[in-house]
Structures are given as C-alpha cells and as structure tokens.
XYZ file of C-alpha atoms in Angstrom:
390
model
C 21.150 114.468 -21.269
C 21.283 113.891 -17.507
C 22.171 116.959 -15.449
C 24.969 115.896 -13.033
C 23.933 118.615 -10.600
C 20.448 117.141 -10.175
C 18.775 114.114 -8.615
C 15.541 114.134 -10.560
C 14.238 117.645 -9.946
C 16.266 118.110 -6.751
C 19.714 119.603 -6.250
C 21.209 122.306 -8.455
C 23.089 125.505 -7.600
C 21.105 128.351 -6.077
C 23.942 130.609 -4.963
C 25.223 134.177 -5.471
C 27.326 134.796 -8.555
C 30.295 135.378 -6.236
C 30.308 131.663 -5.403
C 29.855 130.223 -8.896
C 33.555 130.365 -9.788
C 34.498 128.617 -6.533
C 31.934 125.866 -7.119
C 33.095 125.351 -10.697
C 36.720 125.202 -9.529
C 35.739 122.661 -6.867
C 33.817 120.523 -9.341
C 36.751 120.552 -11.740
C 39.111 119.512 -8.947
C 36.767 116.780 -7.797
C 36.463 115.374 -11.337
C 40.181 115.508 -12.193
C 42.180 115.244 -8.940
C 40.201 112.658 -6.953
C 40.412 109.867 -9.602
C 44.185 110.362 -9.932
C 46.661 107.839 -8.556
C 48.465 110.338 -6.307
C 45.250 111.425 -4.577
C 43.952 107.868 -4.287
C 47.168 106.618 -2.663
C 47.197 109.504 -0.193
C 43.526 108.964 0.622
C 44.078 105.257 1.118
C 46.849 105.964 3.622
C 44.750 108.405 5.633
C 41.633 106.198 5.669
C 43.344 102.902 6.464
C 46.587 103.672 8.279
C 45.417 106.813 10.055
C 41.629 106.719 10.484
C 41.260 102.992 11.102
C 39.290 101.596 8.187
C 37.867 98.999 7.720
C 35.396 99.454 10.542
C 33.894 96.190 11.866
C 30.501 94.740 11.042
C 29.495 93.469 14.473
C 26.930 90.704 14.989
C 24.748 91.533 18.017
C 23.636 88.362 19.780
C 21.449 90.046 22.380
C 19.773 92.487 20.031
C 19.217 89.664 17.527
C 17.485 87.647 20.235
C 15.286 90.592 21.182
C 14.505 91.740 17.623
C 13.887 88.243 16.246
C 16.303 88.419 13.280
C 20.048 88.570 12.619
C 21.203 92.086 13.524
C 24.557 93.615 12.639
C 26.003 97.032 13.461
C 28.259 98.818 10.980
C 30.677 100.309 13.496
C 31.431 103.824 12.286
C 31.626 104.680 15.994
C 35.023 102.955 15.994
C 36.489 105.186 13.304
C 39.077 107.701 14.553
C 37.126 110.732 15.839
C 34.176 108.525 16.806
C 31.924 108.987 13.776
C 31.587 108.564 10.029
C 32.260 112.271 9.460
C 36.022 111.712 9.122
C 35.624 109.841 5.797
C 34.410 112.990 4.097
C 36.507 115.463 6.082
C 39.753 113.760 5.097
C 38.623 113.509 1.475
C 37.621 117.153 1.099
C 40.576 118.504 3.083
C 43.026 116.497 0.997
C 41.337 117.701 -2.202
C 41.534 121.299 -0.966
C 45.242 120.898 -0.247
C 45.826 119.495 -3.747
C 43.965 122.576 -5.066
C 46.312 124.939 -3.191
C 43.951 126.042 -0.397
C 45.421 126.482 3.091
C 42.332 127.258 5.206
C 39.272 125.124 5.976
C 35.950 126.360 7.297
C 33.123 124.114 8.417
C 29.743 124.115 10.086
C 28.806 121.646 12.789
C 25.753 120.656 14.814
C 26.601 117.715 17.038
C 30.250 118.689 16.780
C 31.360 115.453 15.125
C 31.927 117.084 11.746
C 33.743 119.946 13.431
C 36.007 117.490 15.235
C 36.613 115.568 12.002
C 37.509 118.786 10.154
C 39.820 119.821 12.992
C 41.543 116.431 12.813
C 41.934 116.683 9.034
C 43.317 120.201 9.341
C 45.794 119.163 12.029
C 47.166 116.176 10.159
C 47.337 118.057 6.836
C 48.700 121.290 8.297
C 45.729 123.541 7.453
C 44.047 126.328 9.422
C 40.517 125.414 10.598
C 37.599 127.629 11.657
C 34.343 125.944 12.698
C 30.982 127.728 12.909
C 28.668 126.320 15.571
C 25.330 127.562 16.914
C 25.303 128.682 20.534
C 22.578 126.165 21.366
C 24.690 123.337 19.964
C 27.751 124.633 21.821
C 25.698 124.353 25.009
C 24.628 120.781 24.198
C 27.979 119.539 22.924
C 30.613 120.902 25.285
C 32.870 117.866 24.949
C 33.220 118.230 21.192
C 33.785 121.982 21.510
C 36.743 121.258 23.797
C 38.031 118.583 21.417
C 37.987 120.977 18.459
C 39.919 123.608 20.400
C 42.472 121.054 21.587
C 42.994 120.016 17.962
C 43.864 123.606 17.037
C 40.588 124.756 15.488
C 38.798 127.994 16.288
C 35.139 127.497 17.265
C 33.106 130.532 16.178
C 29.741 130.842 18.022
C 26.651 131.720 15.977
C 23.988 133.659 17.873
C 21.489 134.327 15.059
C 18.214 132.516 14.392
C 17.712 129.248 16.226
C 21.461 129.176 17.066
C 21.749 125.650 15.590
C 23.085 123.956 12.454
C 21.061 125.958 9.909
C 22.457 129.214 11.220
C 26.011 127.840 11.373
C 25.765 126.968 7.671
C 24.572 130.501 6.898
C 27.641 132.001 8.602
C 30.026 129.558 6.927
C 28.626 130.487 3.505
C 29.135 134.181 4.260
C 32.742 133.492 5.201
C 33.359 131.484 2.027
C 32.003 134.259 -0.209
C 34.595 136.604 1.292
C 37.578 134.233 1.239
C 37.149 131.904 -1.758
C 40.721 132.359 -3.006
C 42.370 130.835 0.075
C 39.562 128.918 1.766
C 37.654 125.691 1.186
C 34.217 125.293 2.757
C 34.165 121.709 3.967
C 30.452 120.872 4.073
C 29.768 117.930 6.366
C 26.719 116.356 4.765
C 25.110 115.671 1.379
C 23.527 119.136 1.359
C 24.336 122.432 -0.306
C 24.919 123.335 -3.947
C 26.440 121.015 -6.542
C 28.994 119.386 -6.356
C 28.774 118.975 -2.559
C 25.944 116.364 -2.430
C 27.726 114.169 -4.988
C 31.197 114.698 -3.545
C 30.214 113.971 0.065
C 28.240 110.907 -1.042
C 31.227 109.524 -2.930
C 33.572 110.004 0.028
C 31.043 108.302 2.346
C 30.244 105.361 0.049
C 33.213 103.551 1.616
C 30.743 102.633 4.398
C 28.388 100.783 2.061
C 31.155 99.178 0.016
C 32.706 97.712 3.154
C 29.311 96.625 4.476
C 28.537 94.817 1.238
C 31.806 92.866 1.315
C 31.570 92.109 5.032
C 27.987 90.853 5.026
C 28.703 88.660 1.994
C 31.644 87.154 3.874
C 29.633 86.594 7.069
C 26.248 85.589 5.647
C 26.939 84.630 2.030
C 24.269 87.040 0.798
C 23.194 90.662 0.909
C 21.187 91.992 3.867
C 17.410 92.009 3.792
C 17.243 95.503 5.295
C 19.505 98.426 6.214
C 18.590 101.246 8.604
C 20.402 104.575 9.069
C 19.548 107.908 10.656
C 18.974 110.919 8.402
C 19.634 114.564 9.231
C 21.445 116.030 6.262
C 21.917 112.405 5.302
C 25.616 111.610 4.717
C 25.909 108.417 6.764
C 22.691 107.095 5.271
C 23.575 107.823 1.647
C 27.022 106.362 2.314
C 25.664 102.978 3.329
C 22.630 103.004 0.979
C 24.365 103.795 -2.323
C 25.998 100.389 -3.055
C 22.621 98.699 -2.398
C 20.342 100.936 -4.472
C 20.360 98.484 -7.376
C 19.665 95.463 -5.153
C 16.589 94.022 -3.433
C 17.749 95.140 0.026
C 15.105 97.284 1.715
C 16.433 100.665 2.870
C 15.083 102.720 5.773
C 15.922 106.231 6.988
C 15.163 107.383 10.540
C 14.351 111.084 10.806
C 14.095 113.256 13.913
C 10.462 112.984 15.002
C 11.241 115.265 17.930
C 8.270 115.873 20.181
C 5.870 113.899 17.984
C 3.300 114.716 15.268
C 1.918 117.777 17.079
C 5.210 119.120 18.380
C 8.553 120.406 17.139
C 10.550 118.044 14.949
C 13.205 117.628 12.262
C 11.350 115.138 10.069
C 11.977 116.941 6.792
C 11.136 114.119 4.381
C 8.127 112.901 6.347
C 6.512 116.241 7.090
C 8.193 118.846 4.862
C 7.792 119.970 1.270
C 10.229 121.049 -1.474
C 11.939 124.432 -1.507
C 15.372 126.063 -1.674
C 17.801 126.264 1.253
C 21.583 126.606 1.378
C 21.966 126.530 -2.367
C 19.933 123.427 -3.206
C 16.340 122.442 -4.056
C 15.178 119.791 -1.614
C 12.578 118.944 1.034
C 12.384 121.548 3.816
C 10.460 122.306 6.984
C 8.694 125.552 6.064
C 5.490 127.470 6.552
C 2.794 128.228 3.958
C 4.777 131.264 2.774
C 8.047 129.358 2.269
C 9.723 130.678 5.425
C 12.041 128.116 7.037
C 10.764 126.903 10.398
C 12.962 125.995 13.322
C 13.633 122.282 13.556
C 14.033 120.326 16.776
C 15.715 117.114 17.840
C 17.187 115.685 21.005
C 20.240 115.032 18.806
C 22.103 118.104 17.563
C 23.222 116.306 14.393
C 19.628 115.770 13.221
C 18.434 119.253 14.204
C 18.269 120.644 10.659
C 15.224 121.817 8.628
C 16.532 120.448 5.310
C 17.980 117.238 3.877
C 20.262 116.149 1.062
C 18.621 116.432 -2.389
C 19.395 112.815 -3.282
C 17.350 111.702 -0.275
C 14.467 113.804 -1.596
C 14.728 111.958 -4.905
C 14.898 108.563 -3.162
C 11.862 109.470 -1.073
C 9.759 110.422 -4.097
C 10.868 107.345 -6.047
C 9.965 105.086 -3.124
C 13.366 103.361 -3.150
C 14.031 104.384 0.465
C 11.376 104.463 3.170
C 11.746 107.305 5.698
C 10.123 107.329 9.146
C 10.134 109.729 12.127
C 11.553 108.620 15.483
C 10.648 110.730 18.505
C 13.071 112.050 21.102
C 11.649 109.622 23.650
C 12.067 106.638 21.328
C 15.650 107.646 20.531
C 16.475 108.037 24.223
C 15.019 104.597 24.975
C 17.073 103.085 22.127
C 20.218 104.848 23.401
C 19.821 103.191 26.795
C 18.733 99.861 25.295
C 21.818 99.405 23.101
C 24.093 100.570 25.903
C 22.681 98.004 28.316
C 22.091 95.109 25.928
C 25.398 95.166 24.000
C 27.680 97.466 25.999
C 27.807 99.883 23.031
C 26.855 103.520 23.694
C 25.508 105.018 20.445
C 25.318 108.649 19.465
C 21.803 110.006 19.944
C 21.677 110.397 16.155
C 22.438 106.684 15.677
C 19.953 105.783 18.414
C 17.204 106.966 16.052
C 18.285 104.221 13.641
C 18.333 101.627 16.425
C 14.770 102.561 17.369
C 13.498 102.350 13.785
C 15.363 99.060 13.289
C 13.288 97.455 16.039
C 10.122 98.350 14.124
C 11.593 97.122 10.827
C 12.629 93.859 12.489
C 9.020 93.114 13.429
C 8.376 92.388 9.752
C 11.436 90.151 9.256
C 11.984 86.428 9.738
C 14.407 84.783 12.169
C 17.122 84.199 9.551
C 16.723 87.574 7.823
C 19.688 89.950 8.055
C 19.292 93.515 9.309
C 22.172 96.029 9.290
C 22.089 99.204 11.392
C 24.563 101.918 10.515
C 25.957 103.002 13.877
C 27.149 106.341 12.570
C 28.780 107.549 15.782
C 29.526 106.852 19.419
C 27.676 108.454 22.301
C 30.455 109.883 24.462
C 29.370 113.371 23.398
C 25.809 112.691 24.597
C 26.470 111.082 27.983
C 26.104 114.278 30.031
C 22.932 115.299 28.163
C 21.316 111.879 28.578
C 22.334 111.688 32.231
C 20.751 115.067 32.961
C 17.567 114.094 31.132
C 17.218 110.754 32.896
C 18.102 112.132 36.319
C 21.157 109.907 36.686
C 24.485 111.082 38.050
C 27.631 110.827 35.957
C-alpha cells in the first residue's frame, strides 16, 4: 500500500508528539473540507474575483528572438500580492477558518509568503503573526512594511543565520504552544505531512492554467518548462500537471557564489536528511549538521527542499541545475530591459536557466518560464549592488 505521507522514501512526519494531533486534525480537514462544495465555491471566489486568476501566459517576442525558440512567461507576478504565494495562503487560511482557527502564523524569507498570509488574514478576519529572520528583514524592507500595513505582526528572528530556516524553527515552536487556536500556514512544499501535499495541491492551479493556455495558443503542450526551486512550491505547482507528459521539466536552484562558495543548491549539492519534520535533501556537513545556505534571493536562501522534489530528482523526471548570484542578477536586468518585466530575483534564476535550456531547442519549440513573482521587492537591493541610483 502506498504511504500518502511519502514520495518514495522522502517526506513523512518527524515531529514532537505534541504536534501529531494537530497534523492529524489538519490532514482530516484537508481530506474532508477542501473537496466539499462550500469550500470550493469560497475558494473559487477568492482566487478569481479577489486574487485575479487566471494569470496570463505571455508570449515574449524579444526573448524568443534572443533564445531561438518560442518563449512564454506564466505571469504569477500579476497575481494580487505580486507572487504565486497567495494561491496557497488563501487555501490554507480558508481551510483553517473552516476548522475553527482564528490565528495564523507563518514564516517568510523574501517576504512574499508573509505578505500573502497577511492578505489572507485581512480578508478573512484572522490574526496574523509572521516570523522573519533579521537578515531577511534587512534585505526585504518593502515587504516588511507591506505586512505591517496589512495588519500583521512581523516577529524578528535573531538566532542562527537569521534567515528562512531559523524563521521556520520559531514558527514551529509557536505552533507547539498554541495548536488549539492557531494554524501554521507553511509557505512551501516543505515540512511534515500533510503540508507538502496540501501546498502542492493549492499551487497546481498554476500548471492547470498553463496547460490550458498553451494548448489554446500553440495547439500542443510545451517542450520544456523552467521554474526556480527554493522550498519548491511554484515549481511543483507548474510541474505537476505535466509529470505524465513528454514535456521536459527543469528546476533552477540557488548556485550562490559558485561551486566553491556559499550556495543554496540543495538538490545539486546536498544529501538526504531530516529537517523541519521531513526527510529530504539538505545542505549539511559530514556529521549531519545543517549548514548555512546562501542566495542573492531571500526566497531561495534555504538549506532544504520539498520532499517531492527530492523524489523527482532521484527518479530523473525533473532536471535541477544551480544558477549563481551573478547569473541571476544578469537575468534580472536582461528581462527588465528586453521585455519591460521586472522579475523577482528568485524568478530570475529560472530566466537564466531557461536561456541554457533554450540552446538545445529548435526555433518552433515552446519553452515556458514560471515567473513566480515580480521584482519590486528587489529593486533597492539590485540598485545598490549594481551601483545605480533609484
């Protein structure tokens, strides 16, 4: 019998006993409430009338000319809040409300998930507390201000590397203490079961739309799809409806400073272990101690990855590749100047990898890049790094 908590050997629940009841309650709610008509109608309203789905599939004439194939962007940057994170935040927050919870807690790196959770809490009338590493607060001042304006409390985390990993640790501690009233709204396909499955299912709307849109525009499925991978929610969201097809799938990891430097390329340079309640690929030393990750993009600065991505890596169905900080920065500026679209630094990793993928495609082949978020949050950081004035 297949274990629903596992993707091959990966996944599972490696948590304190104090959290098992909450996870079982959440799984039961996910299995019974989400398929129901009342939930589905509410979710449809919030995704379509409120958040702005469907997001466009934009044909890029200039990038297509430069890359030598037909290039489309799946425009999650145009979703309300500016990133794909809202798909999952609305889904989990609505589920939590149906389950009788009145408080949401979340972790955030780039701030996009924190903003999405704050939006969901505001529109659904729920209290929101967001844990964020002090280093990420420094890098992502705009999103910190947005969360506060939306009514959320931003709780700084000063331990460890002061980034996403440490924010998750603090959020888990909070949840253990407040499980009766609080839902921990995890932002990616990480953590203990059922989070990887639940987040994936809420994000699969990206791939389902992409499939319909590319069939309408091209009359066939794409030859290749590229998405960035930190925890991996935007990537698994667009990949899932294509896993049974011939479409080639590529994940861009945070190559950071390169092969000899700091990085966040978990699948390319890590090995399996347990972190944040799940068995998956991790960046760790010979003794199993988690090492600090690094990326120019706060959203990819995480030493783990979703367990389903680990399974897809081992099976060979998805090909994962590191993209350095420098390559991502170049891609950020390239897309901004060639198409007038400023991508998030996370998404810029996918743009960079897509150029390499395109070198192996023909002129009429179709390449889709999942533009998971917009780059407003990164403008000040990029300007300071390039020496330009705002």
